[in-house]
Short mmCIF file of N, CA and C and ligand atoms in Angstrom, two decimals:
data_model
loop_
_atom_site.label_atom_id
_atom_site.label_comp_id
_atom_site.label_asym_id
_atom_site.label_seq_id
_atom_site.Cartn_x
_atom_site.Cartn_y
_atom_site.Cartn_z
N UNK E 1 -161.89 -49.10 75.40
CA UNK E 1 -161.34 -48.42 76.57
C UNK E 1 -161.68 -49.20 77.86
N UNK E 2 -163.02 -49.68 77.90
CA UNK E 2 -163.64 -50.37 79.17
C UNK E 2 -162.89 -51.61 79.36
N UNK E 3 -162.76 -52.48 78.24
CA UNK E 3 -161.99 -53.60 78.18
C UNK E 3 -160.42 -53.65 78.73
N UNK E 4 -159.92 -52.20 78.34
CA UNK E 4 -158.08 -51.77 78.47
C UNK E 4 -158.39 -51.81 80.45
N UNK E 5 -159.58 -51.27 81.03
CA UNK E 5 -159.35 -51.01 81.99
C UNK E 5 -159.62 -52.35 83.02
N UNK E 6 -160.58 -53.45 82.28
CA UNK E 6 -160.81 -54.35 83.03
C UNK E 6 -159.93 -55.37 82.80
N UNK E 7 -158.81 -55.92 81.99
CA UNK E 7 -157.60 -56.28 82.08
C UNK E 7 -156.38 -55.63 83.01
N UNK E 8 -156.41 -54.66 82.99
CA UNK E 8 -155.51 -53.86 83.80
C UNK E 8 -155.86 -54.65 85.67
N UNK E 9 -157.28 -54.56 86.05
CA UNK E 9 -157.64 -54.74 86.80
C UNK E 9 -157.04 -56.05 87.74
N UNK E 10 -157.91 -57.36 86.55
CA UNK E 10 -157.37 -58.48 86.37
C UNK E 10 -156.06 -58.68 86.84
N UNK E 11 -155.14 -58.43 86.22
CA UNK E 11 -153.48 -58.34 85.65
C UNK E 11 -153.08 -57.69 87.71
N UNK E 12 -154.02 -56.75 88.20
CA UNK E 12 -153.41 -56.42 89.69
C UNK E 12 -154.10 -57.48 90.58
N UNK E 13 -155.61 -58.29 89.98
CA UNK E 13 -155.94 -58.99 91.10
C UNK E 13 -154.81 -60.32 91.34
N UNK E 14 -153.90 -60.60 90.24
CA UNK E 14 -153.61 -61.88 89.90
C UNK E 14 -152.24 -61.51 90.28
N UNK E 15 -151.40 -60.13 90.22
CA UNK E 15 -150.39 -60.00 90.86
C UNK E 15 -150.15 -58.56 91.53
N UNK E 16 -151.36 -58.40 92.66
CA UNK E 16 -151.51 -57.14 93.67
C UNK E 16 -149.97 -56.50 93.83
N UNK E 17 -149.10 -57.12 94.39
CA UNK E 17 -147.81 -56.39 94.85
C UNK E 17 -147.03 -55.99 93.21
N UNK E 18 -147.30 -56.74 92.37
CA UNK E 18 -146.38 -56.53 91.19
C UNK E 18 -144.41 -57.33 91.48
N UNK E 19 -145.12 -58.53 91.49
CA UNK E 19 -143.97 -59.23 92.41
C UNK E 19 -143.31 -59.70 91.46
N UNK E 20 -141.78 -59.91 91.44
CA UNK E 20 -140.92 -60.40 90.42
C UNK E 20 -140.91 -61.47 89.89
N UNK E 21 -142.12 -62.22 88.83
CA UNK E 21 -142.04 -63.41 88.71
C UNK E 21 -140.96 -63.72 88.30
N UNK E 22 -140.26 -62.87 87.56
CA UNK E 22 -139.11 -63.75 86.21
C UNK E 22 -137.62 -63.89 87.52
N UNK E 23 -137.63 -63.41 88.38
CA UNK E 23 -136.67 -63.67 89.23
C UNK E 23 -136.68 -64.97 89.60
N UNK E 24 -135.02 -65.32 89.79
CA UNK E 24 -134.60 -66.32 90.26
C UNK E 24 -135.35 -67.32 91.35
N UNK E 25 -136.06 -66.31 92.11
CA UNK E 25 -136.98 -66.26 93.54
C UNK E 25 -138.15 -66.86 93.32
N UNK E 26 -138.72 -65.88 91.71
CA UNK E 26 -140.20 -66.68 91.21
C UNK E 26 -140.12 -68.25 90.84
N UNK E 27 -138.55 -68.28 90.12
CA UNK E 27 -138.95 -69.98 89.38
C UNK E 27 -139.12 -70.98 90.87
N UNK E 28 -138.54 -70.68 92.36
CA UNK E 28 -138.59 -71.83 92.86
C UNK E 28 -139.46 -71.20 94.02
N UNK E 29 -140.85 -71.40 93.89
CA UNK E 29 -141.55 -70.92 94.79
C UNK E 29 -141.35 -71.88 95.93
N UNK E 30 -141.46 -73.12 95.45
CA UNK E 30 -140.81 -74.03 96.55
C UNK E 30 -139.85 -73.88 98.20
N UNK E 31 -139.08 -72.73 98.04
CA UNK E 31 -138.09 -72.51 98.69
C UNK E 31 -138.93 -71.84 99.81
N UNK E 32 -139.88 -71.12 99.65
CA UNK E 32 -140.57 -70.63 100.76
C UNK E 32 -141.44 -71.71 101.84
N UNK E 33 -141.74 -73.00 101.08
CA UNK E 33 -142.25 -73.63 101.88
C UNK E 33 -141.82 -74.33 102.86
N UNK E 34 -140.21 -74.37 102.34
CA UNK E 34 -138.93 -75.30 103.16
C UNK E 34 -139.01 -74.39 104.58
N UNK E 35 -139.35 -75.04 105.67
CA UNK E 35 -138.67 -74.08 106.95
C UNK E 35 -137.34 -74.58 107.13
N UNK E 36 -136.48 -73.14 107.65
CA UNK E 36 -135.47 -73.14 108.11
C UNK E 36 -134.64 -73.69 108.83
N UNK E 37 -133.96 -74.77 108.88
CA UNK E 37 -134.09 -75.68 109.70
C UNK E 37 -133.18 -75.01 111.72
N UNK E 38 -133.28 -75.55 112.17
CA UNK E 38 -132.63 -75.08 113.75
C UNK E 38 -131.19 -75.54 113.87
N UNK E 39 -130.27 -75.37 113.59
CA UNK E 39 -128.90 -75.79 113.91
C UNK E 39 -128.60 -75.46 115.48
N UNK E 40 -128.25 -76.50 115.95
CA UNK E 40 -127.71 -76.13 117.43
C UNK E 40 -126.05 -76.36 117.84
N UNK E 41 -125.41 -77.39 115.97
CA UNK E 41 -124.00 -77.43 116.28
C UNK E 41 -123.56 -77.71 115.14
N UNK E 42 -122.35 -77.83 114.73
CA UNK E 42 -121.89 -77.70 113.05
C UNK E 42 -121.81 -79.05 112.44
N UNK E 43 -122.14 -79.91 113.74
CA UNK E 43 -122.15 -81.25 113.39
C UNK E 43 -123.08 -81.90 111.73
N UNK E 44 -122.63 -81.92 110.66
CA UNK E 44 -123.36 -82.21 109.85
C UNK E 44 -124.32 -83.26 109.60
N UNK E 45 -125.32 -83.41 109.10
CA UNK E 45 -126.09 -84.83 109.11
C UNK E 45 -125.21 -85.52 108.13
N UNK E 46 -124.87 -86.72 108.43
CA UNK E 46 -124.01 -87.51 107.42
C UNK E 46 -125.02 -88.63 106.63
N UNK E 47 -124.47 -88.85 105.84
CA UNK E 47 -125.65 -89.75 104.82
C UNK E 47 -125.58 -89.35 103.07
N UNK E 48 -125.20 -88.06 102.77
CA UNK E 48 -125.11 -87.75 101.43
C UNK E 48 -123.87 -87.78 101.29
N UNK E 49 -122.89 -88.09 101.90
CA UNK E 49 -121.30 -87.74 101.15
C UNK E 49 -120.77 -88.77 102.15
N UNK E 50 -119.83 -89.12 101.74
CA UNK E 50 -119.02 -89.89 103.56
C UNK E 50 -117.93 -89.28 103.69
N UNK E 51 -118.05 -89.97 105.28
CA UNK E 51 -117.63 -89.24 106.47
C UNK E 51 -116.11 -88.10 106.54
N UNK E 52 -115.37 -89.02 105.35
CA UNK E 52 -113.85 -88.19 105.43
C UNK E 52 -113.94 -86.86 104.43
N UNK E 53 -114.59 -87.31 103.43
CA UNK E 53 -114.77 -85.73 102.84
C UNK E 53 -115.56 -84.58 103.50
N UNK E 54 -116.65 -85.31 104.20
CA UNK E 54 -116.94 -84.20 105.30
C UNK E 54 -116.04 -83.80 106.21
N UNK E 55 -115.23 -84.59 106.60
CA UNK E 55 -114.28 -83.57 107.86
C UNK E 55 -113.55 -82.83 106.99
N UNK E 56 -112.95 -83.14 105.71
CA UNK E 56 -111.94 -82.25 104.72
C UNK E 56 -112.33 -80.81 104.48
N UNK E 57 -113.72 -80.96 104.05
CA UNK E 57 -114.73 -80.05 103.84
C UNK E 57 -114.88 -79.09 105.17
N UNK E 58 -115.33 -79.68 105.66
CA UNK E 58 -115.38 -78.77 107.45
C UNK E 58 -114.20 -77.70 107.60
N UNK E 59 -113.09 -78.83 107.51
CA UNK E 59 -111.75 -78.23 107.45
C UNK E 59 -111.49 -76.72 106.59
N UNK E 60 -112.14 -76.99 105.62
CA UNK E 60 -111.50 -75.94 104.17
C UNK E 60 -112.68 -74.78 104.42
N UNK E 61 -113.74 -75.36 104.59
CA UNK E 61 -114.68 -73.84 105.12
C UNK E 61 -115.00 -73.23 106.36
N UNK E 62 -114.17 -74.04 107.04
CA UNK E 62 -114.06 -72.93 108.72
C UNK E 62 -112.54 -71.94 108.41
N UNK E 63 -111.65 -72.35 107.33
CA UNK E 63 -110.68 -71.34 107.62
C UNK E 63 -110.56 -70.74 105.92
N UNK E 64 -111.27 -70.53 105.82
CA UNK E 64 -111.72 -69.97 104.14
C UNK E 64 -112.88 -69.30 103.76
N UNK E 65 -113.55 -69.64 104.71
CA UNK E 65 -115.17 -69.42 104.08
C UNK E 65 -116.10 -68.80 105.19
N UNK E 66 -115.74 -69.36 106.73
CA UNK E 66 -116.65 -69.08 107.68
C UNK E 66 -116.58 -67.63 108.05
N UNK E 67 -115.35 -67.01 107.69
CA UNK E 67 -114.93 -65.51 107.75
C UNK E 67 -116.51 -64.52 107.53
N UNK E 68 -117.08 -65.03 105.86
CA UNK E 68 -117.66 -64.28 105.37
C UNK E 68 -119.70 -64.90 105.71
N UNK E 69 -119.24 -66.09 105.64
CA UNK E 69 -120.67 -67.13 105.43
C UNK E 69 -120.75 -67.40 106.67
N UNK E 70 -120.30 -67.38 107.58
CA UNK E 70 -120.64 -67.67 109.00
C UNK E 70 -120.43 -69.01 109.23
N UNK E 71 -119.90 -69.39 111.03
CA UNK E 71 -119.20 -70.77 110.87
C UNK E 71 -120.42 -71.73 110.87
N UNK E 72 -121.89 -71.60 110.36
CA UNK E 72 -122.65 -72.37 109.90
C UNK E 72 -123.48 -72.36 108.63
N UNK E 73 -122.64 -71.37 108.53
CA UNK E 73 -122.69 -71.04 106.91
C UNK E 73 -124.57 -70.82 106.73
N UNK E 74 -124.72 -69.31 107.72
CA UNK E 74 -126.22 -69.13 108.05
C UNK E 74 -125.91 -67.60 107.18
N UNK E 75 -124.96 -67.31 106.91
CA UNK E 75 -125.20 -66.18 105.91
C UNK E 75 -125.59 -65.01 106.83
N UNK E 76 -124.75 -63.44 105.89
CA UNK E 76 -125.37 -62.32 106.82
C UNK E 76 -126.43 -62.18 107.01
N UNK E 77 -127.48 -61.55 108.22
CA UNK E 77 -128.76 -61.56 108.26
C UNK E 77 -129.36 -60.39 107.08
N UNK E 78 -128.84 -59.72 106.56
CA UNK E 78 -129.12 -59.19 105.68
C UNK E 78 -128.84 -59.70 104.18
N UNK E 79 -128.65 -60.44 103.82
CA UNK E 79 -127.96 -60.82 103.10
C UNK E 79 -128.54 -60.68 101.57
N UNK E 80 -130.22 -60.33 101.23
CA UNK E 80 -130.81 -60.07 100.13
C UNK E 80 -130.74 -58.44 99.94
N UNK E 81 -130.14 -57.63 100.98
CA UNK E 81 -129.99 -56.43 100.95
C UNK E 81 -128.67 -55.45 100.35
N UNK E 82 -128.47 -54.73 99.24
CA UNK E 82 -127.54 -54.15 99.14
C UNK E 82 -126.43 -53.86 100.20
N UNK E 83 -125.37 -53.86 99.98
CA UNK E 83 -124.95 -52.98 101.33
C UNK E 83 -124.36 -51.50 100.83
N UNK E 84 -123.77 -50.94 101.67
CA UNK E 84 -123.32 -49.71 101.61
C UNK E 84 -122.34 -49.61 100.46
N UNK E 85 -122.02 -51.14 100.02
CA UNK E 85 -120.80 -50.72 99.43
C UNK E 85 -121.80 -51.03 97.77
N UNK E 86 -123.01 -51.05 97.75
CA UNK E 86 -123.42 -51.96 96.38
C UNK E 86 -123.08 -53.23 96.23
N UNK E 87 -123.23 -53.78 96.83
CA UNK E 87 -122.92 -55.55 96.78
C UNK E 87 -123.38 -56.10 97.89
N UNK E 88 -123.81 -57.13 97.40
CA UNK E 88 -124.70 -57.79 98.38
C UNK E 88 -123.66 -58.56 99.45
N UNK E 89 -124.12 -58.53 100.86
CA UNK E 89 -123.59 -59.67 101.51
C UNK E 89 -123.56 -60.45 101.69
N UNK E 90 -122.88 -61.33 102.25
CA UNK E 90 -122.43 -63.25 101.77
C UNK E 90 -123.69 -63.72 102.10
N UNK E 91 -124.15 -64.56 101.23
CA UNK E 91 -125.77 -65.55 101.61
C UNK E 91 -125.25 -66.60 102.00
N UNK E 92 -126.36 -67.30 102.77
CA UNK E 92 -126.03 -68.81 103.97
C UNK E 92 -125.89 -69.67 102.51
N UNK E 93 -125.35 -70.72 103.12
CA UNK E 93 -125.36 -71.30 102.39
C UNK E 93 -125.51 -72.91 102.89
N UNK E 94 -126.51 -72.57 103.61
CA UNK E 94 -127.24 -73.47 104.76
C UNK E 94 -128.15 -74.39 104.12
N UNK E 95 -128.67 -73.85 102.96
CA UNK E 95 -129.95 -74.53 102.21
C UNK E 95 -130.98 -73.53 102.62
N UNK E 96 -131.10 -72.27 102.83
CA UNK E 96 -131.87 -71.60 103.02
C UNK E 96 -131.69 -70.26 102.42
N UNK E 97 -131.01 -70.32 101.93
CA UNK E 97 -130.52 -69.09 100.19
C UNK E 97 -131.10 -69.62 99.35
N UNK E 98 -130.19 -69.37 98.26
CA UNK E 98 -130.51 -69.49 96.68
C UNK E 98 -129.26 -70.84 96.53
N UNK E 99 -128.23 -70.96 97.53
CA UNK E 99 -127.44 -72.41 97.32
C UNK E 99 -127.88 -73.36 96.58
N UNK E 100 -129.09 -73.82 97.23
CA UNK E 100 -129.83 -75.15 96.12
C UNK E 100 -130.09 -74.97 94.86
N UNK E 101 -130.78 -73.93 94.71
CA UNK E 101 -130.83 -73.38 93.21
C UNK E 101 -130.11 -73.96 92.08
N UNK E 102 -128.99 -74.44 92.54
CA UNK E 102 -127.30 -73.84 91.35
C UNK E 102 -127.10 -75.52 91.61
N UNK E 103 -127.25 -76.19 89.99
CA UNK E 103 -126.85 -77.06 89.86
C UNK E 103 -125.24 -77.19 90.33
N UNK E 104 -124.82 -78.52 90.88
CA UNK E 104 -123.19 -78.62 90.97
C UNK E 104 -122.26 -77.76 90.68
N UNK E 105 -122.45 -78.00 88.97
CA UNK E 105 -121.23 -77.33 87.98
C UNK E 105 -121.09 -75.51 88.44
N UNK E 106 -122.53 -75.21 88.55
CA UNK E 106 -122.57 -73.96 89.24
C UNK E 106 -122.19 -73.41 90.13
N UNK E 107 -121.77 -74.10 90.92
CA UNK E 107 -121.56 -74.01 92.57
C UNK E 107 -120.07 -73.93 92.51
N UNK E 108 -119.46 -74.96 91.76
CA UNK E 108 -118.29 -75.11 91.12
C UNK E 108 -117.51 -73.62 91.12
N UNK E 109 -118.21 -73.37 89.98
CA UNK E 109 -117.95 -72.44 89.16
C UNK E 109 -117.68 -71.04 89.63
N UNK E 110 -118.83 -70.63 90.93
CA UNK E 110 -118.84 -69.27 91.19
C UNK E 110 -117.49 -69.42 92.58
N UNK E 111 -117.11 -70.65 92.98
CA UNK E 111 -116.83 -70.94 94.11
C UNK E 111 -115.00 -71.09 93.52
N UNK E 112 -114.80 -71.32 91.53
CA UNK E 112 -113.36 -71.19 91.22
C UNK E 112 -113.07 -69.95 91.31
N UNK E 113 -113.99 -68.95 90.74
CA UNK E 113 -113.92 -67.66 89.68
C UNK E 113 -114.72 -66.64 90.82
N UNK E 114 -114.91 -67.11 91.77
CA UNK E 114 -115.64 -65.81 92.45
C UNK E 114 -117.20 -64.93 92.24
N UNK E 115 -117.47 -63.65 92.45
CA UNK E 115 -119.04 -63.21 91.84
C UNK E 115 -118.45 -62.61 90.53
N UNK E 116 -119.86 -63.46 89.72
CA UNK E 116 -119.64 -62.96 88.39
C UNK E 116 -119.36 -62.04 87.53
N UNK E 117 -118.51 -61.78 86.63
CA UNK E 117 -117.91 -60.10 86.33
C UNK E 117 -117.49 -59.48 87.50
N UNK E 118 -116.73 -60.26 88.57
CA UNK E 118 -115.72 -59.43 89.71
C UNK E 118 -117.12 -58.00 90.03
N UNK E 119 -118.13 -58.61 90.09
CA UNK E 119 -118.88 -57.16 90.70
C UNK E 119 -119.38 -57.37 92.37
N UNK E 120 -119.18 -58.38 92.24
CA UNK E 120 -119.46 -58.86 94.05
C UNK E 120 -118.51 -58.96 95.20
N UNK E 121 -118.39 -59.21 96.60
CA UNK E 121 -117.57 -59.52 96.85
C UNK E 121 -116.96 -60.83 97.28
N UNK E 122 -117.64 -62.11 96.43
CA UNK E 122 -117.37 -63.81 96.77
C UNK E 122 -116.02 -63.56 95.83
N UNK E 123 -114.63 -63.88 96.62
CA UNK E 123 -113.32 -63.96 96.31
C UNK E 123 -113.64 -65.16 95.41
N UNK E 124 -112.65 -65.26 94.30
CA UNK E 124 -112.11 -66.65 93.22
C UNK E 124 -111.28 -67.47 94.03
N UNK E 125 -111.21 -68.81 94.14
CA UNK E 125 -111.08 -69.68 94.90
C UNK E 125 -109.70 -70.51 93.95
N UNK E 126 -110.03 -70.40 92.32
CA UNK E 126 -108.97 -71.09 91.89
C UNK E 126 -107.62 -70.76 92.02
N UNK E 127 -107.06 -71.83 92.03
CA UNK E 127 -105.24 -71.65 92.16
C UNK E 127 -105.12 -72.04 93.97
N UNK E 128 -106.10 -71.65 94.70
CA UNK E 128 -106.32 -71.38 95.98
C UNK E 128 -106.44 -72.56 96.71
N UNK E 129 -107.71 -73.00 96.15
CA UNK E 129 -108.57 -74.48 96.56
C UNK E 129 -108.21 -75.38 95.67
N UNK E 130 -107.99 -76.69 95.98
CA UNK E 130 -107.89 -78.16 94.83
C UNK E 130 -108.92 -78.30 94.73
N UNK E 131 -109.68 -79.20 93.40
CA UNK E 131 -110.89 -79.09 93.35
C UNK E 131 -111.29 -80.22 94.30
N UNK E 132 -110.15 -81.12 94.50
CA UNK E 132 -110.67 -81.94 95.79
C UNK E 132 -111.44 -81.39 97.09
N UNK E 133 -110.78 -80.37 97.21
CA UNK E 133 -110.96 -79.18 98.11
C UNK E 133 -112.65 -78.70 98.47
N UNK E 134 -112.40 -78.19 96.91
CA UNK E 134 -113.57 -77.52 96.28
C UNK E 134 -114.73 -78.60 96.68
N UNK E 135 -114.40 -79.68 96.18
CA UNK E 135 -115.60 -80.97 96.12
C UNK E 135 -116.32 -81.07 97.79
N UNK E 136 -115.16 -81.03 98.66
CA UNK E 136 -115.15 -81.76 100.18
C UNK E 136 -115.95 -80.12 100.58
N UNK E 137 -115.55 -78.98 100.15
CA UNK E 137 -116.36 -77.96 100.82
C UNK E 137 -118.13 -78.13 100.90
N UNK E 138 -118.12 -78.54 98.87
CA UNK E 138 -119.20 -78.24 98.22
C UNK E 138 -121.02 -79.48 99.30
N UNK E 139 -119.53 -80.40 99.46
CA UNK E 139 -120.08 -81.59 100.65
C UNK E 139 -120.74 -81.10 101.75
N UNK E 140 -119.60 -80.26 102.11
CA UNK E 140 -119.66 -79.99 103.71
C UNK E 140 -121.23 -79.18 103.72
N UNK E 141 -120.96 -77.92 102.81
CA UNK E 141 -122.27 -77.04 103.34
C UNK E 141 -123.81 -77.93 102.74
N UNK E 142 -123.64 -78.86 102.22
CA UNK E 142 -124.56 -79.49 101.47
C UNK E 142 -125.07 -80.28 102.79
N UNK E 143 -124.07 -80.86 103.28
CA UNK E 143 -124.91 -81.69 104.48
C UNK E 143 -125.48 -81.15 105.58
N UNK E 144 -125.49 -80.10 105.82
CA UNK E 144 -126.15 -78.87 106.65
C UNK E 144 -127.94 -78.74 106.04
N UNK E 145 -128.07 -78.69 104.71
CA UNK E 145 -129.54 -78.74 104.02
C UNK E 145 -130.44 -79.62 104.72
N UNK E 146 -131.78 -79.59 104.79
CA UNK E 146 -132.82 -80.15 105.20
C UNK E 146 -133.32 -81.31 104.04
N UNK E 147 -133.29 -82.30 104.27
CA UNK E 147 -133.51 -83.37 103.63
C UNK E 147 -134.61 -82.75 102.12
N UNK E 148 -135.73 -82.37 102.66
CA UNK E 148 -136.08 -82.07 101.37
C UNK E 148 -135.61 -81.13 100.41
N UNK E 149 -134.48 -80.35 101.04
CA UNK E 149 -134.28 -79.04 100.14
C UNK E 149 -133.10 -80.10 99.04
N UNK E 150 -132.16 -80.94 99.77
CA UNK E 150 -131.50 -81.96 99.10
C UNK E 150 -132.38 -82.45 97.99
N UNK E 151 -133.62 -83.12 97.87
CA UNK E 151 -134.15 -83.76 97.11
C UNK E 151 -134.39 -82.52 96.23
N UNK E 152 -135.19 -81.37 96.32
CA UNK E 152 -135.51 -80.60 95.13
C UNK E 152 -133.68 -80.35 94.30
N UNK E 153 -132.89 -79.97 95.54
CA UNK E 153 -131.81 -80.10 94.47
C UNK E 153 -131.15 -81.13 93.49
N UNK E 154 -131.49 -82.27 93.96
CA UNK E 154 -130.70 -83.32 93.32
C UNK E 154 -131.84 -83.41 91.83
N UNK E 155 -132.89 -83.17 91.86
CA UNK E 155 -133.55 -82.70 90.75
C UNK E 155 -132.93 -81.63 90.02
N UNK E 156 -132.84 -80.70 90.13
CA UNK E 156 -132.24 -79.57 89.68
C UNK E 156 -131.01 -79.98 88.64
N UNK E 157 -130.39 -80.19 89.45
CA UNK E 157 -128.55 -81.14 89.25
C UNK E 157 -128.94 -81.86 88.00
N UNK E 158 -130.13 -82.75 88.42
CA UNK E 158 -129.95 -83.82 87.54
C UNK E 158 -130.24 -83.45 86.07
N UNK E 159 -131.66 -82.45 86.21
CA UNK E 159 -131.95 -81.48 84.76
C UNK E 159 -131.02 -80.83 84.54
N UNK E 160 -130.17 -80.16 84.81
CA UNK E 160 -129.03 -79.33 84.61
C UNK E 160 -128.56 -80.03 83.18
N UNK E 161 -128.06 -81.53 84.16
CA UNK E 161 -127.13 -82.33 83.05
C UNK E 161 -128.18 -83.08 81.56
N UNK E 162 -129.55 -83.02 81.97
CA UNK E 162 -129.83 -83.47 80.56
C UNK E 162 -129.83 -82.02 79.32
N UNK E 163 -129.74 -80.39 79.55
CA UNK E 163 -129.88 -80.08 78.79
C UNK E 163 -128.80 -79.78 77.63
C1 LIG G 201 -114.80 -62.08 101.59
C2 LIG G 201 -116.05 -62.75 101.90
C3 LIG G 201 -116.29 -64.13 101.32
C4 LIG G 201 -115.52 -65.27 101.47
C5 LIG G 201 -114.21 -65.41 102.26
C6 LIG G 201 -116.23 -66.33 100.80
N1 LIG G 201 -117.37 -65.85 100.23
FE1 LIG G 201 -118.72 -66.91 99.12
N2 LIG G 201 -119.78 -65.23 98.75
C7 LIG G 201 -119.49 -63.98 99.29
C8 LIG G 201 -120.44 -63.03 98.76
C9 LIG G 201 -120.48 -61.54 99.09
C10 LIG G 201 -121.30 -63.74 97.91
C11 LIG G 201 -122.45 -63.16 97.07
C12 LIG G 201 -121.83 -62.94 95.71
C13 LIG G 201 -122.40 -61.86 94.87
O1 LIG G 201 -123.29 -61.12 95.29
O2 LIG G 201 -121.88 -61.72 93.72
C14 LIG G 201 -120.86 -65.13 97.93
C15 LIG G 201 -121.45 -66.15 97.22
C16 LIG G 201 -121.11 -67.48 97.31
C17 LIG G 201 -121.80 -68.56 96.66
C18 LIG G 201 -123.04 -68.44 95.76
C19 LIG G 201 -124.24 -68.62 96.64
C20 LIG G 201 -125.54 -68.39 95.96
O3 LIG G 201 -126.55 -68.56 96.67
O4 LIG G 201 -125.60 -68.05 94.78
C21 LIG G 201 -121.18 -69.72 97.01
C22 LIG G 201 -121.55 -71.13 96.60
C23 LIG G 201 -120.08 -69.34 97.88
N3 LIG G 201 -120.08 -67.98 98.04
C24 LIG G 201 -119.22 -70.25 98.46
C25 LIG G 201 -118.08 -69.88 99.18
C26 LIG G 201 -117.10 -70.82 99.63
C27 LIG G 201 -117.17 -72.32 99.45
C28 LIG G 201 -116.12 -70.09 100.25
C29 LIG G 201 -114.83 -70.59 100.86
C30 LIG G 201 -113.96 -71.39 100.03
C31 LIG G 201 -116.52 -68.69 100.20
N4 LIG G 201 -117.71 -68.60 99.54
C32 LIG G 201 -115.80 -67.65 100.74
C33 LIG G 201 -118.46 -63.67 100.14
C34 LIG G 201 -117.45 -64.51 100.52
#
């Protein structure tokens, strides 16, 4: 019995709040250490993509995308919060969400077909967007990221493809 209670103990010193490890949130503790970076204009840092797919990109998510993601794609300020309707609202997609998270193909994917099982409200993009389209967007909000959040992703990406 003494033992049941001094594990129990343990088990709250080691996780007091009872915090979600197995969440998406727990695997990249990383993301908390990234600060946010300061945008003062939509001007992207150029260097990961060149220059013409970034303006294409610019192009396709100021009149497609900035509606919901904001025209710096800083996401609602609520955006980890339910809303009224049960669905979450649009996350930045600044590099200061869960964006990095999602290997390429992923990004792809939720960005042809929309939120998964139609339970969200991120519209399906296919038929809509070329994937040229798709590619020059996927650019655009990418070059907005803070250099290191780029590097943990291009890790990510890259494990993605060996499994
Ligand atoms: C009508 C509003 C709306 C529009 C327009 C919209 N989105 Fe979304 N988007 C959302 C919402 C809401 C989510 C969260 C999805 C969920 O909870 O299922 C989301 C999620 C995403 C995600 C996943 C982000 C993550 O962190 O997992 C990506 C990527 C994305 N949107 C890209 C785009 C792109 C690119 C466009 C333009 C081509 C676009 N969205 C247009 C509302 C929108």
């Amino acid at each position: 019995m003494n033992e049941l209670l001094l594990i129990l103990a343990v088990a709250m010193l080691v996780n007091p709040k009872g915090t979600r490890d197995a969440s998406l949130d727990g695997k990249f503790t990383q993301a908390k250490s990234v600060e946010a970076p300061a945008f003062t204009s939509a001007r992207p840092t150029v260097g990961f993509h060149d220059a013409a797919r970034l303006r294409r990109g610019q192009r396709v998510f100021q009149q497609n995308c900035a509606v919901c993601h904001g025209r710096l794609a800083e996401g609602h300020p609520d955006w980890r919060k339910l809303g009224m309707d049960g669905k979450f609202p649009p996350p930045p997609l600044n590099g200061t969400g869960h964006d990095w998270h999602h290997p390429k193909a992923a990004l792809v994917q939720v960005i042809k077909n929309g939120s998964p099982g139609g339970k969200g409200n991120m519209p399906a993009w296919q038929g809509k967007l070329s994937d040229q389209e798709i590619e020059g967007v996927i650019a655009w909000f990418q070059s907005l990221w803070p250099p290191e959040v780029r590097t943990v992703w291009a890790r990510i990406d890259r494990e993605s493809k060996r499994q």
